């Protein structure tokens, strides 16, 4: 199918039958960092609209998808119904919610979304320094609460579609300084498509809009994402 000529996404073959969903290549990577999760319990915090929830559920995890927006969670629920996948859906604040710890926790945190600038060229005019300050504070609160939701030896994956180090590397460095019970679990290139350029010296994920070039500009690039994988000590 030539997508450029095929019309709206919902009209494409297989979409209505739940055979597939749409996700940027970079956006699909953070959920993979939890590794083999079949049969394990996984919390997807800030889950709507649900692409990563679908990934986790399709991999066989027992998923709890949490978001504070009920309307956005309804969209997530509709997507899961279409895809014939199942997850527990919870309306709650990820910075305050409590539950028995999980084998894995994915935090796809609210952020400035500067990594999506190739698809949203007006974004620089929509974000301010005050937005960055507000969001980094919120991210820290969510991370501190997420740390309580991880079982001993369990994994916590933090991700943002941002190019800002305050929301990425610096956020995680500050978090680890506050949380001595967790340590970085370096990411191997083999876990992210064998592309070494995606992995930083510290072992984190950092994709850029310039990655995955193609002669056709319409097929070139990916979203800018940062992700870190952390393991709770026993």
Short mmCIF file of C-alpha atoms in Angstrom, two decimals:
data_model
loop_
_atom_site.label_atom_id
_atom_site.label_comp_id
_atom_site.label_asym_id
_atom_site.label_seq_id
_atom_site.Cartn_x
_atom_site.Cartn_y
_atom_site.Cartn_z
CA UNK A 1 0.00 0.00 0.00
CA UNK A 2 1.30 3.47 -0.87
CA UNK A 3 0.30 5.33 2.29
CA UNK A 4 0.50 8.69 0.53
CA UNK A 5 -2.26 7.60 -1.83
CA UNK A 6 -4.32 5.45 0.53
CA UNK A 7 -6.34 8.05 2.41
CA UNK A 8 -7.05 8.36 6.16
CA UNK A 9 -5.38 5.83 8.46
CA UNK A 10 -8.67 4.30 9.70
CA UNK A 11 -9.54 3.39 6.11
CA UNK A 12 -6.36 1.37 5.54
CA UNK A 13 -6.56 -2.39 5.26
CA UNK A 14 -6.37 -4.19 8.60
CA UNK A 15 -6.75 -1.10 10.80
CA UNK A 16 -10.40 -1.66 11.65
CA UNK A 17 -9.71 -5.36 12.27
CA UNK A 18 -7.04 -4.52 14.85
CA UNK A 19 -4.16 -5.98 12.85
CA UNK A 20 -1.88 -3.00 13.59
CA UNK A 21 -1.57 0.43 15.14
CA UNK A 22 0.42 3.55 14.27
CA UNK A 23 3.56 4.41 16.23
CA UNK A 24 6.73 6.34 15.45
CA UNK A 25 9.82 4.13 15.27
CA UNK A 26 11.46 5.90 18.21
CA UNK A 27 8.28 5.81 20.29
CA UNK A 28 8.24 2.02 20.01
CA UNK A 29 11.64 1.61 21.70
CA UNK A 30 11.04 2.46 25.41
CA UNK A 31 8.58 -0.40 25.98
CA UNK A 32 11.10 -2.86 24.52
CA UNK A 33 13.58 -1.91 27.25
CA UNK A 34 11.56 -3.84 29.83
CA UNK A 35 12.74 -7.02 28.12
CA UNK A 36 10.83 -10.30 28.34
CA UNK A 37 7.60 -9.39 30.12
CA UNK A 38 5.29 -12.26 29.22
CA UNK A 39 3.27 -13.12 32.32
CA UNK A 40 4.78 -10.26 34.33
CA UNK A 41 2.99 -7.31 35.90
CA UNK A 42 3.73 -3.95 34.28
CA UNK A 43 2.41 -0.49 35.10
CA UNK A 44 2.24 1.99 32.22
CA UNK A 45 2.08 5.43 33.84
CA UNK A 46 0.84 8.43 31.81
CA UNK A 47 -0.41 5.78 29.39
CA UNK A 48 -2.87 7.54 27.06
CA UNK A 49 -3.39 7.36 24.12
CA UNK A 50 -2.02 3.85 24.48
CA UNK A 51 0.57 2.88 21.89
CA UNK A 52 2.98 1.65 24.53
CA UNK A 53 0.16 -0.03 26.47
CA UNK A 54 -0.68 -1.97 23.30
CA UNK A 55 2.97 -3.00 22.92
CA UNK A 56 3.14 -4.25 26.50
CA UNK A 57 -0.16 -6.13 26.28
CA UNK A 58 0.76 -7.67 22.91
CA UNK A 59 3.98 -8.93 24.53
CA UNK A 60 1.94 -10.88 27.09
CA UNK A 61 2.29 -8.66 30.15
CA UNK A 62 -0.43 -8.10 32.73
CA UNK A 63 -0.73 -4.36 32.13
CA UNK A 64 -2.16 -1.63 34.33
CA UNK A 65 -2.57 1.52 32.22
CA UNK A 66 -2.85 4.70 34.26
CA UNK A 67 -3.55 8.30 33.26
CA UNK A 68 -5.20 11.22 35.02
CA UNK A 69 -7.30 12.10 31.95
CA UNK A 70 -10.49 10.03 31.70
CA UNK A 71 -11.25 11.20 28.11
CA UNK A 72 -7.77 10.21 26.94
CA UNK A 73 -8.12 6.85 28.67
CA UNK A 74 -11.37 6.28 26.81
CA UNK A 75 -9.40 6.60 23.58
CA UNK A 76 -6.90 4.08 24.97
CA UNK A 77 -9.72 1.71 25.84
CA UNK A 78 -11.22 2.06 22.35
CA UNK A 79 -7.83 1.26 20.83
CA UNK A 80 -7.43 -1.85 22.98
CA UNK A 81 -10.90 -3.06 21.98
CA UNK A 82 -10.00 -2.60 18.30
CA UNK A 83 -6.70 -4.42 18.79
CA UNK A 84 -8.33 -7.20 20.84
CA UNK A 85 -5.91 -6.57 23.71
CA UNK A 86 -6.58 -6.30 27.42
CA UNK A 87 -5.31 -4.07 30.22
CA UNK A 88 -6.54 -2.76 33.55
CA UNK A 89 -7.38 0.92 33.11
CA UNK A 90 -7.03 3.33 36.03
CA UNK A 91 -7.84 7.05 36.22
CA UNK A 92 -5.33 8.48 38.71
CA UNK A 93 -2.43 10.87 39.23
CA UNK A 94 0.85 9.10 38.47
CA UNK A 95 2.64 11.33 40.98
CA UNK A 96 0.50 10.08 43.88
CA UNK A 97 -1.03 6.69 42.96
CA UNK A 98 -0.07 3.69 45.09
CA UNK A 99 -0.36 -0.08 44.52
CA UNK A 100 1.53 -3.25 45.29
CA UNK A 101 4.84 -3.14 43.39
CA UNK A 102 5.12 -4.33 39.79
CA UNK A 103 7.76 -6.33 37.94
CA UNK A 104 8.16 -3.39 35.58
CA UNK A 105 7.09 0.24 35.42
CA UNK A 106 7.10 2.41 32.30
CA UNK A 107 6.95 6.19 32.80
CA UNK A 108 6.20 7.95 29.51
CA UNK A 109 6.28 11.33 31.22
CA UNK A 110 4.60 14.59 30.18
CA UNK A 111 7.23 16.76 28.52
CA UNK A 112 7.85 19.66 26.17
CA UNK A 113 7.70 17.22 23.21
CA UNK A 114 10.53 19.02 21.43
CA UNK A 115 11.55 15.68 19.92
CA UNK A 116 8.44 15.78 17.72
CA UNK A 117 9.41 19.07 16.06
CA UNK A 118 9.76 17.50 12.61
CA UNK A 119 6.02 16.76 12.69
CA UNK A 120 5.08 19.87 14.68
CA UNK A 121 7.14 22.77 13.26
CA UNK A 122 5.14 25.34 15.24
CA UNK A 123 6.17 23.75 18.54
CA UNK A 124 8.99 26.24 19.36
CA UNK A 125 6.38 29.00 19.44
CA UNK A 126 4.16 26.97 21.80
CA UNK A 127 6.73 26.22 24.52
CA UNK A 128 8.37 28.52 27.03
CA UNK A 129 11.07 28.36 29.70
CA UNK A 130 8.25 28.31 32.27
CA UNK A 131 6.79 25.20 30.61
CA UNK A 132 10.14 23.45 30.89
CA UNK A 133 10.46 24.31 34.57
CA UNK A 134 6.90 23.17 35.34
CA UNK A 135 7.29 19.90 33.45
CA UNK A 136 10.67 18.95 34.93
CA UNK A 137 9.18 19.43 38.40
CA UNK A 138 6.24 17.19 37.49
CA UNK A 139 8.54 14.56 35.98
CA UNK A 140 10.57 14.42 39.20
CA UNK A 141 7.41 13.91 41.26
CA UNK A 142 6.22 11.11 38.97
CA UNK A 143 9.62 9.42 39.04
CA UNK A 144 9.84 9.52 42.82
CA UNK A 145 6.42 7.90 43.09
CA UNK A 146 7.20 5.37 40.34
CA UNK A 147 10.25 4.23 42.34
CA UNK A 148 7.86 2.99 45.05
CA UNK A 149 5.98 0.89 42.48
CA UNK A 150 8.93 -1.28 41.41
CA UNK A 151 9.60 -4.68 42.99
CA UNK A 152 13.10 -5.56 44.17
CA UNK A 153 15.12 -6.50 41.04
CA UNK A 154 12.33 -4.96 38.94
CA UNK A 155 12.84 -2.46 36.13
CA UNK A 156 11.80 1.18 35.79
CA UNK A 157 11.94 2.73 32.31
CA UNK A 158 11.63 6.51 32.05
CA UNK A 159 10.99 8.09 28.64
CA UNK A 160 10.25 11.51 27.16
CA UNK A 161 9.86 12.68 23.54
CA UNK A 162 12.09 15.65 24.35
CA UNK A 163 15.50 16.87 23.21
CA UNK A 164 16.03 18.88 26.40
CA UNK A 165 18.71 17.49 28.76
CA UNK A 166 16.76 18.90 31.72
CA UNK A 167 13.99 16.41 30.90
CA UNK A 168 16.38 13.59 30.02
CA UNK A 169 19.93 12.98 31.24
CA UNK A 170 19.87 15.63 33.96
CA UNK A 171 16.49 14.47 35.22
CA UNK A 172 17.74 10.90 35.62
CA UNK A 173 21.04 11.93 37.19
CA UNK A 174 19.14 13.94 39.81
CA UNK A 175 16.69 11.07 40.35
CA UNK A 176 19.45 8.54 40.97
CA UNK A 177 21.08 10.92 43.43
CA UNK A 178 17.78 10.97 45.38
CA UNK A 179 17.10 7.24 45.00
CA UNK A 180 20.15 5.14 45.99
CA UNK A 181 18.01 2.00 45.79
CA UNK A 182 18.07 2.09 41.98
CA UNK A 183 20.90 1.88 39.47
CA UNK A 184 21.24 2.38 35.74
CA UNK A 185 20.82 -0.75 33.62
CA UNK A 186 22.71 0.14 30.42
CA UNK A 187 20.95 -0.41 27.10
CA UNK A 188 22.67 -2.47 24.40
CA UNK A 189 22.42 -1.46 20.72
CA UNK A 190 20.96 -4.91 19.97
CA UNK A 191 17.91 -3.94 22.03
CA UNK A 192 17.20 -0.92 19.83
CA UNK A 193 17.52 -2.30 16.34
CA UNK A 194 21.30 -2.69 16.45
CA UNK A 195 21.76 1.06 15.94
CA UNK A 196 24.68 2.13 18.11
CA UNK A 197 23.99 5.81 17.49
CA UNK A 198 20.81 5.45 19.55
CA UNK A 199 22.77 4.63 22.74
CA UNK A 200 24.66 7.23 24.78
CA UNK A 201 27.98 6.70 26.57
CA UNK A 202 26.02 6.31 29.82
CA UNK A 203 23.94 3.52 28.28
CA UNK A 204 20.73 5.50 27.84
CA UNK A 205 18.57 5.80 24.72
CA UNK A 206 18.78 9.06 22.78
CA UNK A 207 17.19 9.22 19.31
CA UNK A 208 17.29 12.35 17.17
CA UNK A 209 15.10 13.62 14.34
CA UNK A 210 18.17 13.27 12.09
CA UNK A 211 18.40 9.51 12.68
CA UNK A 212 17.04 6.97 10.16
CA UNK A 213 17.73 9.13 7.07
CA UNK A 214 16.11 8.34 3.74
CA UNK A 215 16.54 9.81 0.26
CA UNK A 216 12.84 10.61 0.35
CA UNK A 217 12.46 13.35 2.99
CA UNK A 218 8.91 12.21 3.70
CA UNK A 219 10.26 8.84 4.82
CA UNK A 220 13.25 10.23 6.70
CA UNK A 221 13.90 10.67 10.41
CA UNK A 222 12.26 9.67 13.66
CA UNK A 223 11.09 11.43 16.80
CA UNK A 224 13.65 12.61 19.29
CA UNK A 225 13.33 10.37 22.36
CA UNK A 226 15.25 9.92 25.58
CA UNK A 227 14.90 6.83 27.76
CA UNK A 228 16.74 5.42 30.74
CA UNK A 229 16.41 1.94 32.23
CA UNK A 230 16.86 1.56 35.97
CA UNK A 231 16.83 -1.53 38.16
CA UNK A 232 15.75 -1.61 41.80
CA UNK A 233 18.30 -3.29 44.01
CA UNK A 234 17.24 -6.30 46.08
#
